[in-house]
Amino acid sequence: MKIEKLTENKIRVIVNTSDLEVKNLDIHLLMTKALEEQNFFANMLEKAKEEVGFYTDGCKLLIEAFSSLEDILVFTITKYSPQDIKTYATPSKKKLTVKRKKLDFSSKQAIYEFRNFDEFCEFCKYISRKSNFNIKNFSKNISLYWYHNTYYLLVKNINTSYELLKTFYSVIAEFATPVHFSNSFENKLIEHGKIVIKKSAITTGIQYFS
């Protein structure tokens, strides 16, 4: 299990099958609404508190879970302080909202959010070590944008028949968070965001930062 603190109010937790086998849990069960009833989740929050100082007492929690591969789960957990949830009468109890996401491998476009530029560079370094992975065979239109103090990787014209498609999604899940793709958000990036690297973001990143 890998826990990363994205902001003061958000963490990303990457779970693989070996983490689940220790506790005799099924990866598919964790993608259901039963999530909030399991000790595994409580243990996850306790570990996040110990490792990265993510305290959730008295907070409402939004949990977004998605699978990038059959053996990997990624949780994004956002907390809201009692001041943000005044409409709740008993803020001392955790109130959970669970959203399930599953990557659509047939989609021709995707957007990923990087916490900072260093994480994007680390991703480029990692993918460059995959000697059999050819970025141009995956997509020839990958741009990096800066928008609202966040880096977004906009991936267009994805080759959905590329044999290493799932490899890309598995690797990037270690460094970035998927964002729901919509034409309106894409337009916001293009119109109001600052283009950092146009169309060849990953290959440029590999060339200069790996």
mmCIF file of C-alpha atoms in Angstrom:
data_model
loop_
_atom_site.group_PDB
_atom_site.id
_atom_site.type_symbol
_atom_site.label_atom_id
_atom_site.label_comp_id
_atom_site.label_asym_id
_atom_site.label_seq_id
_atom_site.Cartn_x
_atom_site.Cartn_y
_atom_site.Cartn_z
ATOM 1 C CA MET A 1 0.000 0.000 0.000
ATOM 2 C CA LYS A 2 1.353 3.392 -1.016
ATOM 3 C CA ILE A 3 -0.057 6.591 0.522
ATOM 4 C CA GLU A 4 0.625 10.065 -0.880
ATOM 5 C CA LYS A 5 -0.561 13.368 0.556
ATOM 6 C CA LEU A 6 -1.750 15.428 -2.400
ATOM 7 C CA THR A 7 -2.967 18.427 -0.377
ATOM 8 C CA GLU A 8 -3.858 19.086 3.259
ATOM 9 C CA ASN A 9 -7.329 17.731 2.497
ATOM 10 C CA LYS A 10 -6.636 15.011 -0.056
ATOM 11 C CA ILE A 11 -4.600 11.807 -0.250
ATOM 12 C CA ARG A 12 -4.079 9.084 -2.849
ATOM 13 C CA VAL A 13 -3.811 5.449 -1.773
ATOM 14 C CA ILE A 14 -2.564 2.779 -4.185
ATOM 15 C CA VAL A 15 -3.497 -0.777 -3.232
ATOM 16 C CA ASN A 16 -2.395 -3.956 -5.000
ATOM 17 C CA THR A 17 -3.409 -7.593 -4.670
ATOM 18 C CA SER A 18 -0.597 -8.430 -2.251
ATOM 19 C CA ASP A 19 -2.024 -5.894 0.224
ATOM 20 C CA LEU A 20 -5.424 -7.551 -0.027
ATOM 21 C CA GLU A 21 -4.203 -11.142 0.132
ATOM 22 C CA VAL A 22 -2.730 -10.494 3.574
ATOM 23 C CA LYS A 23 -6.221 -9.651 4.836
ATOM 24 C CA ASN A 24 -8.063 -12.187 2.655
ATOM 25 C CA LEU A 25 -9.977 -9.460 0.827
ATOM 26 C CA ASP A 26 -11.343 -9.473 -2.703
ATOM 27 C CA ILE A 27 -10.318 -6.549 -4.929
ATOM 28 C CA HIS A 28 -13.790 -6.508 -6.499
ATOM 29 C CA LEU A 29 -15.466 -6.274 -3.079
ATOM 30 C CA LEU A 30 -13.557 -3.084 -2.336
ATOM 31 C CA MET A 31 -15.084 -1.473 -5.427
ATOM 32 C CA THR A 32 -18.605 -1.821 -3.997
ATOM 33 C CA LYS A 33 -20.635 0.267 -1.580
ATOM 34 C CA ALA A 34 -19.626 -2.228 1.126
ATOM 35 C CA LEU A 35 -16.360 -0.285 1.269
ATOM 36 C CA GLU A 36 -17.508 1.934 4.118
ATOM 37 C CA GLU A 37 -18.401 -1.091 6.260
ATOM 38 C CA GLN A 38 -15.005 -2.765 6.105
ATOM 39 C CA ASN A 39 -12.177 -2.644 8.630
ATOM 40 C CA PHE A 40 -9.750 -2.384 5.734
ATOM 41 C CA PHE A 41 -10.866 1.187 5.102
ATOM 42 C CA ALA A 42 -10.568 2.140 8.774
ATOM 43 C CA ASN A 43 -7.068 0.671 8.816
ATOM 44 C CA MET A 44 -6.228 2.635 5.680
ATOM 45 C CA LEU A 45 -7.227 5.903 7.361
ATOM 46 C CA GLU A 46 -5.244 5.012 10.469
ATOM 47 C CA LYS A 47 -2.157 4.315 8.376
ATOM 48 C CA ALA A 48 -2.654 7.608 6.499
ATOM 49 C CA LYS A 49 -2.766 9.435 9.832
ATOM 50 C CA GLU A 50 0.458 7.793 11.004
ATOM 51 C CA GLU A 51 2.413 8.092 7.742
ATOM 52 C CA VAL A 52 1.372 11.449 6.285
ATOM 53 C CA GLY A 53 -0.526 13.204 9.090
ATOM 54 C CA PHE A 54 -3.935 12.917 7.431
ATOM 55 C CA TYR A 55 -6.420 13.383 10.286
ATOM 56 C CA THR A 56 -10.095 12.720 9.552
ATOM 57 C CA ASP A 57 -11.816 12.917 12.951
ATOM 58 C CA GLY A 58 -15.046 14.906 12.661
ATOM 59 C CA CYS A 59 -14.768 15.153 8.886
ATOM 60 C CA LYS A 60 -16.990 14.175 6.033
ATOM 61 C CA LEU A 61 -15.065 12.005 3.559
ATOM 62 C CA LEU A 62 -15.410 11.654 -0.183
ATOM 63 C CA ILE A 63 -13.816 8.438 -1.454
ATOM 64 C CA GLU A 64 -13.239 7.986 -5.167
ATOM 65 C CA ALA A 65 -12.097 4.500 -6.114
ATOM 66 C CA PHE A 66 -11.026 3.296 -9.526
ATOM 67 C CA SER A 67 -9.145 0.339 -10.944
ATOM 68 C CA SER A 68 -6.440 0.797 -13.546
ATOM 69 C CA LEU A 69 -5.795 -2.924 -13.862
ATOM 70 C CA GLU A 70 -7.290 -6.068 -12.372
ATOM 71 C CA ASP A 71 -4.655 -6.113 -9.631
ATOM 72 C CA ILE A 72 -4.480 -2.407 -8.739
ATOM 73 C CA LEU A 73 -6.915 -0.111 -6.926
ATOM 74 C CA VAL A 74 -6.434 3.626 -6.491
ATOM 75 C CA PHE A 75 -8.369 5.552 -3.838
ATOM 76 C CA THR A 76 -8.547 9.336 -3.743
ATOM 77 C CA ILE A 77 -9.825 10.466 -0.358
ATOM 78 C CA THR A 78 -10.940 14.046 0.243
ATOM 79 C CA LYS A 79 -11.911 15.338 3.665
ATOM 80 C CA TYR A 80 -14.177 18.242 4.551
ATOM 81 C CA SER A 81 -13.797 19.923 7.937
ATOM 82 C CA PRO A 82 -16.762 20.454 10.295
ATOM 83 C CA GLN A 83 -16.794 24.126 9.276
ATOM 84 C CA ASP A 84 -17.443 23.005 5.699
ATOM 85 C CA ILE A 85 -20.315 20.708 6.675
ATOM 86 C CA LYS A 86 -22.372 22.838 9.054
ATOM 87 C CA THR A 87 -25.549 21.270 7.692
ATOM 88 C CA TYR A 88 -24.646 18.019 9.480
ATOM 89 C CA ALA A 89 -25.925 17.749 13.025
ATOM 90 C CA THR A 90 -23.293 15.281 14.240
ATOM 91 C CA PRO A 91 -19.947 16.192 12.687
ATOM 92 C CA SER A 92 -18.076 13.993 15.178
ATOM 93 C CA LYS A 93 -19.012 10.980 13.086
ATOM 94 C CA LYS A 94 -17.356 10.326 9.758
ATOM 95 C CA LYS A 95 -19.812 10.682 6.906
ATOM 96 C CA LEU A 96 -18.724 8.782 3.839
ATOM 97 C CA THR A 97 -19.594 9.266 0.210
ATOM 98 C CA VAL A 98 -18.222 6.540 -2.019
ATOM 99 C CA LYS A 99 -17.866 6.973 -5.762
ATOM 100 C CA ARG A 100 -16.774 4.133 -7.977
ATOM 101 C CA LYS A 101 -14.750 4.810 -11.110
ATOM 102 C CA LYS A 102 -13.501 2.374 -13.690
ATOM 103 C CA LEU A 103 -11.209 3.354 -16.495
ATOM 104 C CA ASP A 104 -12.732 3.099 -19.946
ATOM 105 C CA PHE A 105 -10.078 1.440 -22.090
ATOM 106 C CA SER A 106 -12.116 2.237 -25.201
ATOM 107 C CA SER A 107 -11.912 5.996 -24.644
ATOM 108 C CA LYS A 108 -9.902 8.018 -27.154
ATOM 109 C CA GLN A 109 -8.983 10.739 -24.657
ATOM 110 C CA ALA A 110 -8.031 11.155 -21.011
ATOM 111 C CA ILE A 111 -6.986 13.826 -18.526
ATOM 112 C CA TYR A 112 -4.623 13.293 -15.581
ATOM 113 C CA GLU A 113 -3.878 15.641 -12.714
ATOM 114 C CA PHE A 114 -0.344 15.903 -11.350
ATOM 115 C CA ARG A 115 0.248 17.429 -7.941
ATOM 116 C CA ASN A 116 3.360 19.236 -9.165
ATOM 117 C CA PHE A 117 5.829 19.339 -12.031
ATOM 118 C CA ASP A 118 8.271 17.045 -10.235
ATOM 119 C CA GLU A 119 5.690 14.260 -10.228
ATOM 120 C CA PHE A 120 5.263 14.654 -13.968
ATOM 121 C CA CYS A 121 9.046 14.416 -14.390
ATOM 122 C CA GLU A 122 9.183 11.318 -12.187
ATOM 123 C CA PHE A 123 6.458 9.737 -14.311
ATOM 124 C CA CYS A 124 8.458 10.482 -17.473
ATOM 125 C CA LYS A 125 11.563 8.916 -15.919
ATOM 126 C CA TYR A 126 9.635 5.808 -14.965
ATOM 127 C CA ILE A 127 7.928 5.345 -18.324
ATOM 128 C CA SER A 128 11.273 5.854 -20.096
ATOM 129 C CA ARG A 129 12.581 2.748 -18.333
ATOM 130 C CA LYS A 130 9.836 0.706 -19.993
ATOM 131 C CA SER A 131 12.039 -0.076 -22.981
ATOM 132 C CA ASN A 132 9.259 -1.807 -24.897
ATOM 133 C CA PHE A 133 6.803 1.076 -24.499
ATOM 134 C CA ASN A 134 6.553 3.492 -27.434
ATOM 135 C CA ILE A 135 4.672 6.661 -26.516
ATOM 136 C CA LYS A 136 4.009 7.545 -30.162
ATOM 137 C CA ASN A 137 2.263 4.213 -30.665
ATOM 138 C CA PHE A 138 0.036 5.041 -27.705
ATOM 139 C CA SER A 139 -0.804 8.647 -28.643
ATOM 140 C CA LYS A 140 0.788 11.393 -30.733
ATOM 141 C CA ASN A 141 -1.159 14.188 -29.066
ATOM 142 C CA ILE A 142 -0.284 14.557 -25.375
ATOM 143 C CA SER A 143 -0.134 18.076 -23.915
ATOM 144 C CA LEU A 144 0.707 19.378 -20.454
ATOM 145 C CA TYR A 145 -1.273 22.355 -19.097
ATOM 146 C CA TRP A 146 -0.986 24.554 -16.003
ATOM 147 C CA TYR A 147 -4.426 25.501 -14.697
ATOM 148 C CA HIS A 148 -5.493 26.694 -11.227
ATOM 149 C CA ASN A 149 -2.102 25.855 -9.704
ATOM 150 C CA THR A 150 -2.272 22.280 -10.990
ATOM 151 C CA TYR A 151 -0.652 20.421 -13.882
ATOM 152 C CA TYR A 152 -2.978 18.524 -16.215
ATOM 153 C CA LEU A 153 -1.945 16.018 -18.858
ATOM 154 C CA LEU A 154 -4.393 16.057 -21.768
ATOM 155 C CA VAL A 155 -4.155 12.892 -23.855
ATOM 156 C CA LYS A 156 -5.930 12.870 -27.223
ATOM 157 C CA ASN A 157 -6.366 10.352 -30.050
ATOM 158 C CA ILE A 158 -5.417 7.348 -27.917
ATOM 159 C CA ASN A 159 -4.676 4.178 -29.852
ATOM 160 C CA THR A 160 -7.088 1.884 -28.004
ATOM 161 C CA SER A 161 -5.741 -1.175 -29.803
ATOM 162 C CA TYR A 162 -2.179 -0.583 -28.592
ATOM 163 C CA GLU A 163 -1.005 -3.755 -26.880
ATOM 164 C CA LEU A 164 0.558 -1.904 -23.941
ATOM 165 C CA LEU A 165 -2.443 0.338 -23.305
ATOM 166 C CA LYS A 166 -3.069 -1.069 -19.823
ATOM 167 C CA THR A 167 0.614 -0.710 -18.991
ATOM 168 C CA PHE A 168 0.348 3.051 -19.469
ATOM 169 C CA TYR A 169 -2.721 3.302 -17.224
ATOM 170 C CA SER A 170 -1.064 1.154 -14.580
ATOM 171 C CA VAL A 171 2.129 3.242 -14.526
ATOM 172 C CA ILE A 172 0.484 6.669 -14.532
ATOM 173 C CA ALA A 173 -1.757 5.643 -11.616
ATOM 174 C CA GLU A 174 1.393 5.714 -9.464
ATOM 175 C CA PHE A 175 1.973 9.402 -10.166
ATOM 176 C CA ALA A 176 -1.287 11.122 -11.143
ATOM 177 C CA THR A 177 -5.027 11.150 -10.557
ATOM 178 C CA PRO A 178 -7.481 10.651 -13.421
ATOM 179 C CA VAL A 179 -9.933 13.493 -14.074
ATOM 180 C CA HIS A 180 -13.326 12.918 -15.649
ATOM 181 C CA PHE A 181 -12.941 13.871 -19.290
ATOM 182 C CA SER A 182 -15.465 16.324 -20.685
ATOM 183 C CA ASN A 183 -15.401 18.724 -23.613
ATOM 184 C CA SER A 184 -16.126 21.629 -21.273
ATOM 185 C CA PHE A 185 -13.121 20.886 -19.056
ATOM 186 C CA GLU A 186 -10.904 20.359 -22.086
ATOM 187 C CA ASN A 187 -12.010 23.764 -23.382
ATOM 188 C CA LYS A 188 -11.193 25.350 -20.009
ATOM 189 C CA LEU A 189 -7.689 23.949 -20.171
ATOM 190 C CA ILE A 190 -7.174 25.179 -23.715
ATOM 191 C CA GLU A 191 -8.770 28.611 -23.254
ATOM 192 C CA HIS A 192 -7.777 29.507 -19.700
ATOM 193 C CA GLY A 193 -4.860 27.212 -18.907
ATOM 194 C CA LYS A 194 -1.222 27.812 -19.765
ATOM 195 C CA ILE A 195 0.280 25.365 -22.222
ATOM 196 C CA VAL A 196 3.538 23.998 -20.795
ATOM 197 C CA ILE A 197 4.384 21.352 -23.399
ATOM 198 C CA LYS A 198 2.287 21.000 -26.534
ATOM 199 C CA LYS A 199 1.436 17.653 -28.179
ATOM 200 C CA SER A 200 4.628 15.833 -27.191
ATOM 201 C CA ALA A 201 4.597 16.285 -23.416
ATOM 202 C CA ILE A 202 5.791 12.823 -22.404
ATOM 203 C CA THR A 203 8.444 12.409 -25.098
ATOM 204 C CA THR A 204 9.742 15.911 -24.277
ATOM 205 C CA GLY A 205 9.700 15.071 -20.577
ATOM 206 C CA ILE A 206 11.661 11.895 -21.240
ATOM 207 C CA GLN A 207 14.173 13.788 -23.388
ATOM 208 C CA TYR A 208 14.891 16.570 -20.897
ATOM 209 C CA PHE A 209 14.035 15.226 -17.447
ATOM 210 C CA SER A 210 14.819 11.507 -17.448
#
